[in-house]
mmCIF file of C-alpha atoms and ligand atoms in Angstrom:
data_model
loop_
_atom_site.group_PDB
_atom_site.id
_atom_site.type_symbol
_atom_site.label_atom_id
_atom_site.label_comp_id
_atom_site.label_asym_id
_atom_site.label_seq_id
_atom_site.Cartn_x
_atom_site.Cartn_y
_atom_site.Cartn_z
ATOM 1 C CA MET A 1 0.204 21.938 1.222
ATOM 2 C CA HIS A 2 2.578 20.829 -1.536
ATOM 3 C CA ILE A 3 4.241 17.475 -0.740
ATOM 4 C CA PHE A 4 7.349 16.156 -2.476
ATOM 5 C CA TYR A 5 9.047 12.751 -2.233
ATOM 6 C CA THR A 6 12.772 12.754 -1.529
ATOM 7 C CA PRO A 7 13.867 9.133 -0.965
ATOM 8 C CA LEU A 8 17.474 10.084 -0.371
ATOM 9 C CA ALA A 9 16.754 12.637 2.327
ATOM 10 C CA ASN A 10 19.131 11.632 5.122
ATOM 11 C CA GLY A 11 18.768 14.184 7.860
ATOM 12 C CA ALA A 12 17.769 17.612 6.578
ATOM 13 C CA PRO A 13 17.057 17.464 2.803
ATOM 14 C CA ARG A 14 18.676 20.247 0.782
ATOM 15 C CA VAL A 15 17.853 19.527 -2.861
ATOM 16 C CA LEU A 16 14.738 18.022 -4.477
ATOM 17 C CA PRO A 17 15.224 15.184 -6.973
ATOM 18 C CA PRO A 18 15.056 16.353 -10.637
ATOM 19 C CA GLY A 19 11.455 15.271 -11.292
ATOM 20 C CA GLU A 20 10.224 16.881 -8.089
ATOM 21 C CA SER A 21 12.298 20.027 -8.826
ATOM 22 C CA ARG A 22 10.654 20.391 -12.232
ATOM 23 C CA HIS A 23 7.187 19.935 -10.719
ATOM 24 C CA CYS A 24 7.927 22.419 -7.943
ATOM 25 C CA VAL A 25 9.374 25.166 -10.145
ATOM 26 C CA ARG A 26 7.828 24.681 -13.608
ATOM 27 C CA VAL A 27 4.347 23.352 -12.738
ATOM 28 C CA LEU A 28 3.604 24.803 -9.306
ATOM 29 C CA ARG A 29 5.746 27.878 -9.989
ATOM 30 C CA LEU A 30 6.988 27.949 -6.405
ATOM 31 C CA VAL A 31 9.614 30.566 -5.589
ATOM 32 C CA PRO A 32 12.139 31.167 -2.807
ATOM 33 C CA GLY A 33 10.328 31.739 0.485
ATOM 34 C CA ASP A 34 7.474 29.342 -0.353
ATOM 35 C CA ASP A 35 6.884 26.576 2.203
ATOM 36 C CA ILE A 36 6.712 22.936 1.109
ATOM 37 C CA THR A 37 6.613 19.523 2.782
ATOM 38 C CA LEU A 38 8.918 16.623 1.953
ATOM 39 C CA VAL A 39 8.552 12.923 2.814
ATOM 40 C CA ASP A 40 11.345 10.348 2.538
ATOM 41 C CA GLY A 41 9.178 7.194 2.408
ATOM 42 C CA ARG A 42 10.722 5.873 5.610
ATOM 43 C CA GLY A 43 8.611 7.859 8.086
ATOM 44 C CA GLY A 44 10.479 11.179 7.811
ATOM 45 C CA LEU A 45 8.357 14.295 7.135
ATOM 46 C CA TYR A 46 10.141 17.622 6.685
ATOM 47 C CA HIS A 47 8.659 21.117 6.704
ATOM 48 C CA CYS A 48 10.922 23.083 4.355
ATOM 49 C CA ARG A 49 11.245 26.414 2.576
ATOM 50 C CA VAL A 50 12.378 26.947 -1.024
ATOM 51 C CA THR A 51 15.702 28.824 -1.136
ATOM 52 C CA ARG A 52 16.660 28.490 -4.830
ATOM 53 C CA ALA A 53 13.993 27.672 -7.429
ATOM 54 C CA ASP A 54 16.164 25.704 -9.884
ATOM 55 C CA PRO A 55 13.948 23.473 -12.119
ATOM 56 C CA ASP A 56 16.692 20.836 -12.219
ATOM 57 C CA ALA A 57 17.779 20.971 -8.578
ATOM 58 C CA CYS A 58 15.453 23.014 -6.398
ATOM 59 C CA GLU A 59 17.181 23.919 -3.132
ATOM 60 C CA VAL A 60 15.354 24.019 0.191
ATOM 61 C CA THR A 61 16.109 24.598 3.814
ATOM 62 C CA CYS A 62 14.599 22.328 6.446
ATOM 63 C CA ILE A 63 12.581 24.104 9.145
ATOM 64 C CA GLU A 64 11.246 21.106 11.032
ATOM 65 C CA LYS A 65 11.742 17.315 10.818
ATOM 66 C CA ILE A 66 9.116 14.874 12.120
ATOM 67 C CA GLU A 67 10.279 11.292 12.501
ATOM 68 C CA GLN A 68 8.012 8.203 12.234
ATOM 69 C CA HIS A 69 5.168 10.383 10.943
ATOM 70 C CA GLY A 70 1.978 8.278 10.995
ATOM 71 C CA LYS A 71 3.675 5.162 12.345
ATOM 72 C CA ARG A 72 1.129 2.439 13.152
ATOM 73 C CA ASP A 73 1.291 -0.404 15.728
ATOM 74 C CA PHE A 74 0.120 -2.867 13.052
ATOM 75 C CA SER A 75 1.174 -3.617 9.489
ATOM 76 C CA ILE A 76 -0.593 -4.969 6.430
ATOM 77 C CA HIS A 77 0.940 -7.087 3.669
ATOM 78 C CA LEU A 78 -1.560 -7.503 0.831
ATOM 79 C CA ALA A 79 -0.812 -10.386 -1.530
ATOM 80 C CA ILE A 80 -3.242 -10.014 -4.418
ATOM 81 C CA ALA A 81 -3.587 -11.621 -7.826
ATOM 82 C CA PRO A 82 -3.299 -8.926 -10.527
ATOM 83 C CA THR A 83 -6.607 -8.286 -12.268
ATOM 84 C CA LYS A 84 -6.978 -8.858 -15.992
ATOM 85 C CA ASN A 85 -7.622 -5.137 -16.391
ATOM 86 C CA ASN A 86 -4.414 -3.382 -15.228
ATOM 87 C CA GLU A 87 -6.238 -0.213 -14.258
ATOM 88 C CA ARG A 88 -8.333 -2.077 -11.713
ATOM 89 C CA LEU A 89 -5.242 -3.297 -9.857
ATOM 90 C CA GLU A 90 -3.721 0.197 -10.070
ATOM 91 C CA TRP A 91 -6.920 1.647 -8.585
ATOM 92 C CA CYS A 92 -6.839 -0.962 -5.793
ATOM 93 C CA LEU A 93 -3.212 -0.215 -4.837
ATOM 94 C CA GLU A 94 -3.872 3.532 -4.955
ATOM 95 C CA LYS A 95 -6.818 3.193 -2.540
ATOM 96 C CA CYS A 96 -4.988 0.778 -0.240
ATOM 97 C CA THR A 97 -2.037 3.192 -0.087
ATOM 98 C CA GLU A 98 -4.415 6.022 0.818
ATOM 99 C CA ILE A 99 -5.954 3.852 3.578
ATOM 100 C CA GLY A 100 -2.547 2.641 4.747
ATOM 101 C CA ILE A 101 -0.651 -0.462 3.669
ATOM 102 C CA ASP A 102 2.945 -1.574 4.207
ATOM 103 C CA GLU A 103 3.746 -4.304 1.681
ATOM 104 C CA ILE A 104 2.188 -5.441 -1.583
ATOM 105 C CA THR A 105 2.945 -8.670 -3.439
ATOM 106 C CA PRO A 106 1.303 -9.397 -6.801
ATOM 107 C CA LEU A 107 0.419 -13.132 -6.770
ATOM 108 C CA LEU A 108 0.518 -15.543 -9.717
ATOM 109 C CA CYS A 109 -2.322 -18.020 -9.071
ATOM 110 C CA GLU A 110 -3.696 -21.015 -10.981
ATOM 111 C CA HIS A 111 -6.673 -18.986 -12.217
ATOM 112 C CA SER A 112 -4.689 -15.776 -12.837
ATOM 113 C CA GLU A 113 -5.692 -14.170 -16.129
ATOM 114 C CA ARG A 114 -2.865 -11.643 -15.863
ATOM 115 C CA LYS A 115 0.625 -13.045 -15.487
ATOM 116 C CA THR A 116 2.672 -9.834 -15.589
ATOM 117 C CA VAL A 117 2.578 -6.456 -13.854
ATOM 118 C CA HIS A 118 3.962 -3.043 -14.818
ATOM 119 C CA ARG A 119 6.067 -2.521 -11.699
ATOM 120 C CA GLU A 120 7.321 0.949 -12.602
ATOM 121 C CA ARG A 121 3.798 2.177 -13.278
ATOM 122 C CA LEU A 122 2.509 0.650 -10.034
ATOM 123 C CA GLU A 123 5.445 2.232 -8.163
ATOM 124 C CA LYS A 124 4.554 5.682 -9.550
ATOM 125 C CA ILE A 125 0.902 5.246 -8.544
ATOM 126 C CA ILE A 126 1.862 4.201 -5.007
ATOM 127 C CA ILE A 127 4.247 7.168 -4.622
ATOM 128 C CA ALA A 128 1.577 9.586 -5.833
ATOM 129 C CA ALA A 129 -0.989 8.077 -3.428
ATOM 130 C CA MET A 130 1.491 8.314 -0.527
ATOM 131 C CA LYS A 131 2.043 12.025 -1.226
ATOM 132 C CA GLN A 132 -1.625 12.763 -1.869
ATOM 133 C CA SER A 133 -2.650 11.131 1.433
ATOM 134 C CA CYS A 134 0.144 12.916 3.346
ATOM 135 C CA LYS A 135 1.887 9.705 4.331
ATOM 136 C CA ALA A 136 5.594 9.460 5.106
ATOM 137 C CA TYR A 137 5.925 5.674 4.695
ATOM 138 C CA LEU A 138 6.128 4.259 1.165
ATOM 139 C CA PRO A 139 4.604 0.746 0.870
ATOM 140 C CA THR A 140 7.065 -1.876 -0.380
ATOM 141 C CA LEU A 141 6.037 -3.280 -3.768
ATOM 142 C CA HIS A 142 7.508 -6.786 -4.071
ATOM 143 C CA PRO A 143 8.048 -8.563 -7.403
ATOM 144 C CA LEU A 144 5.316 -10.835 -8.802
ATOM 145 C CA ALA A 145 5.429 -14.083 -6.814
ATOM 146 C CA ALA A 146 4.177 -17.573 -7.609
ATOM 147 C CA TYR A 147 1.426 -18.387 -5.116
ATOM 148 C CA ARG A 148 3.046 -21.592 -3.856
ATOM 149 C CA ASP A 149 6.388 -19.869 -3.297
ATOM 150 C CA PHE A 150 4.698 -17.011 -1.448
ATOM 151 C CA ILE A 151 2.784 -19.378 0.833
ATOM 152 C CA ARG A 152 5.955 -21.376 1.500
ATOM 153 C CA ASP A 153 8.067 -18.293 2.256
ATOM 154 C CA THR A 154 5.588 -16.167 4.225
ATOM 155 C CA PRO A 155 4.968 -16.620 7.961
ATOM 156 C CA PRO A 156 1.231 -17.410 8.091
ATOM 157 C CA ALA A 157 0.327 -16.004 11.452
ATOM 158 C CA PRO A 158 -1.568 -13.924 11.463
ATOM 159 C CA GLY A 159 -2.516 -14.457 7.868
ATOM 160 C CA TYR A 160 -5.916 -14.626 6.219
ATOM 161 C CA ILE A 161 -7.011 -16.070 2.900
ATOM 162 C CA ALA A 162 -10.152 -14.421 1.576
ATOM 163 C CA HIS A 163 -12.002 -16.726 -0.808
ATOM 164 C CA CYS A 164 -15.487 -17.369 -2.155
ATOM 165 C CA ALA A 165 -15.423 -21.158 -2.194
ATOM 166 C CA PRO A 166 -17.714 -23.252 0.022
ATOM 167 C CA GLY A 167 -16.352 -24.013 3.468
ATOM 168 C CA ASP A 168 -15.979 -22.448 6.883
ATOM 169 C CA ARG A 169 -14.872 -18.834 6.763
ATOM 170 C CA ARG A 170 -14.965 -16.406 9.650
ATOM 171 C CA PRO A 171 -15.725 -12.764 8.878
ATOM 172 C CA LEU A 172 -12.352 -11.002 8.645
ATOM 173 C CA HIS A 173 -13.380 -8.380 11.205
ATOM 174 C CA ARG A 174 -13.906 -11.153 13.738
ATOM 175 C CA ALA A 175 -10.864 -13.252 12.822
ATOM 176 C CA CYS A 176 -8.395 -10.357 12.671
ATOM 177 C CA THR A 177 -6.411 -9.568 15.836
ATOM 178 C CA PRO A 178 -5.335 -5.954 16.345
ATOM 179 C CA ALA A 179 -1.760 -4.637 16.666
ATOM 180 C CA THR A 180 -0.101 -7.368 14.598
ATOM 181 C CA ALA A 181 1.632 -7.824 11.250
ATOM 182 C CA VAL A 182 -1.185 -9.105 9.035
ATOM 183 C CA THR A 183 -0.916 -10.882 5.674
ATOM 184 C CA LEU A 184 -4.022 -10.790 3.480
ATOM 185 C CA LEU A 185 -4.455 -13.097 0.462
ATOM 186 C CA VAL A 186 -6.856 -12.000 -2.296
ATOM 187 C CA GLY A 187 -7.359 -14.170 -5.359
ATOM 188 C CA PRO A 188 -7.968 -13.579 -9.058
ATOM 189 C CA GLU A 189 -11.262 -13.199 -10.904
ATOM 190 C CA GLY A 190 -11.550 -16.996 -10.949
ATOM 191 C CA ASP A 191 -10.854 -17.138 -7.203
ATOM 192 C CA PHE A 192 -8.218 -19.336 -5.581
ATOM 193 C CA SER A 193 -8.303 -23.000 -6.587
ATOM 194 C CA PRO A 194 -9.344 -25.561 -3.973
ATOM 195 C CA ALA A 195 -5.718 -26.754 -3.850
ATOM 196 C CA GLU A 196 -4.498 -23.179 -3.230
ATOM 197 C CA ILE A 197 -7.021 -22.699 -0.431
ATOM 198 C CA ARG A 198 -6.002 -26.018 1.113
ATOM 199 C CA LEU A 199 -2.310 -25.121 0.882
ATOM 200 C CA ALA A 200 -2.850 -21.796 2.665
ATOM 201 C CA ILE A 201 -4.969 -23.346 5.409
ATOM 202 C CA ASP A 202 -2.469 -26.171 5.927
ATOM 203 C CA ARG A 203 0.245 -23.498 6.255
ATOM 204 C CA GLY A 204 -1.775 -21.741 8.976
ATOM 205 C CA PHE A 205 -3.617 -19.005 7.082
ATOM 206 C CA LEU A 206 -7.196 -18.601 8.307
ATOM 207 C CA PRO A 207 -10.041 -18.686 5.723
ATOM 208 C CA VAL A 208 -12.111 -15.502 5.953
ATOM 209 C CA SER A 209 -15.155 -13.885 4.426
ATOM 210 C CA LEU A 210 -15.354 -10.219 3.438
ATOM 211 C CA GLY A 211 -19.156 -10.220 3.660
ATOM 212 C CA ASP A 212 -22.085 -11.666 1.748
ATOM 213 C CA SER A 213 -21.349 -9.892 -1.525
ATOM 214 C CA ARG A 214 -19.080 -11.392 -4.126
ATOM 215 C CA LEU A 215 -16.606 -8.546 -4.551
ATOM 216 C CA ARG A 216 -14.362 -7.883 -7.492
ATOM 217 C CA ALA A 217 -10.746 -8.690 -6.616
ATOM 218 C CA GLU A 218 -9.768 -5.027 -6.493
ATOM 219 C CA THR A 219 -12.714 -4.232 -4.230
ATOM 220 C CA ALA A 220 -11.844 -7.181 -2.008
ATOM 221 C CA GLY A 221 -8.303 -5.866 -1.582
ATOM 222 C CA ILE A 222 -9.596 -2.484 -0.424
ATOM 223 C CA VAL A 223 -12.270 -3.937 1.859
ATOM 224 C CA ALA A 224 -9.753 -6.312 3.464
ATOM 225 C CA CYS A 225 -7.243 -3.501 4.012
ATOM 226 C CA HIS A 226 -9.852 -1.171 5.496
ATOM 227 C CA THR A 227 -11.281 -3.918 7.703
ATOM 228 C CA VAL A 228 -7.880 -4.392 9.363
ATOM 229 C CA HIS A 229 -7.687 -0.641 9.980
ATOM 230 C CA LEU A 230 -11.193 -0.641 11.464
ATOM 231 C CA VAL A 231 -10.408 -3.588 13.778
ATOM 232 C CA ASN A 232 -7.364 -1.674 15.040
ATOM 233 C CA ALA A 233 -9.239 1.606 15.381
ATOM 234 C CA ILE A 234 -11.952 -0.056 17.476
ATOM 235 C CA ALA A 235 -9.338 -1.751 19.656
ATOM 236 C CA ARG A 236 -7.487 1.530 20.248
ATOM 237 C CA PRO A 237 -8.516 3.612 23.273
ATOM 238 C CA ASP A 238 -10.344 6.768 22.214
ATOM 239 C CA THR A 239 -7.832 9.463 21.302
ATOM 240 C CA PRO A 240 -9.061 12.820 19.996
ATOM 241 C CA SER A 241 -8.193 13.062 16.272
ATOM 242 C CA ARG A 242 -5.734 15.957 15.627
HETATM 243 N N1 SAM B 1 -14.984 -16.238 -9.049
HETATM 244 C C1 SAM B 1 -15.447 -16.075 -7.670
HETATM 245 C C2 SAM B 1 -16.927 -16.380 -7.580
HETATM 246 O O1 SAM B 1 -17.579 -16.356 -8.636
HETATM 247 O O2 SAM B 1 -17.403 -16.576 -6.467
HETATM 248 C C3 SAM B 1 -15.222 -14.636 -7.254
HETATM 249 C C4 SAM B 1 -13.764 -14.333 -7.050
HETATM 250 S S1 SAM B 1 -13.581 -12.690 -6.550
HETATM 251 C C5 SAM B 1 -13.973 -11.886 -8.008
HETATM 252 C C6 SAM B 1 -11.831 -12.468 -6.476
HETATM 253 C C7 SAM B 1 -11.258 -12.542 -5.073
HETATM 254 O O3 SAM B 1 -11.881 -11.570 -4.253
HETATM 255 C C8 SAM B 1 -11.475 -13.857 -4.363
HETATM 256 O O4 SAM B 1 -10.472 -14.783 -4.710
HETATM 257 C C9 SAM B 1 -11.381 -13.437 -2.909
HETATM 258 O O5 SAM B 1 -10.025 -13.345 -2.558
HETATM 259 C C10 SAM B 1 -11.982 -12.054 -2.926
HETATM 260 N N2 SAM B 1 -13.381 -11.979 -2.520
HETATM 261 C C11 SAM B 1 -14.383 -11.409 -3.211
HETATM 262 N N3 SAM B 1 -15.529 -11.433 -2.498
HETATM 263 C C12 SAM B 1 -15.243 -12.041 -1.304
HETATM 264 C C13 SAM B 1 -15.996 -12.362 -0.131
HETATM 265 N N4 SAM B 1 -17.288 -12.040 -0.026
HETATM 266 N N5 SAM B 1 -15.376 -12.989 0.886
HETATM 267 C C14 SAM B 1 -14.054 -13.325 0.790
HETATM 268 N N6 SAM B 1 -13.283 -13.033 -0.285
HETATM 269 C C15 SAM B 1 -13.866 -12.387 -1.320
#
């Protein structure tokens, strides 16, 4: 199934954006009559058929529209300090998008070794992961935020700060409540500073552990994201998977 991203699809999409048109016609060599799937990044999934294979503006007709495709009753906002190695953060966001995430904020922490992010590149990786995993919702990538500003501006409940410092930390799978809007904080290679941990806890974020292993930041982001999904899956009554 070939999936294309059409952010401007209001109602029944008729023309693919230029980049997607080129991929459809030049790379995949699709022709009129071929079936494709479009997603608009806002929950809309469209089963379509190619009507005019123009590499600059491929025309399609919509056969079926599915609204709120894959909508969940919980959301995840991952605030994570960019790793020194860009590719590790890119890998983390790709995997979290495949698992299912709703918002991402790169965090600038006291121990951050990387103080900039390539937003456009990250955006492309997230879009590709959304398509590859057949999702219709595109995670929101927020601009890089200073940790203190993020903590000040973000409602803490339910929010969890994952850290490796000494102190009480509940396992995330026990602390996390299902069917809520969750904010997860993951620190840099040097971890959060004691002052940053204190600030988050004072604001109402709960300190959590992701297990006994000391995970790399990018691994921690994925584990935290998947743990929230698992908590919600266990809480959900058994429904046969389609
Ligand atoms: N420098 C820290 C140390 O030596 O213990 C490790 C920091 S770790 C590489 C980067 C981030 O991953 C941490 O700030 C935390 O958010 C998260 N993390 C890694 N392992 C974790 C665990 N077992 N429990 C909670 N958070 C963890």
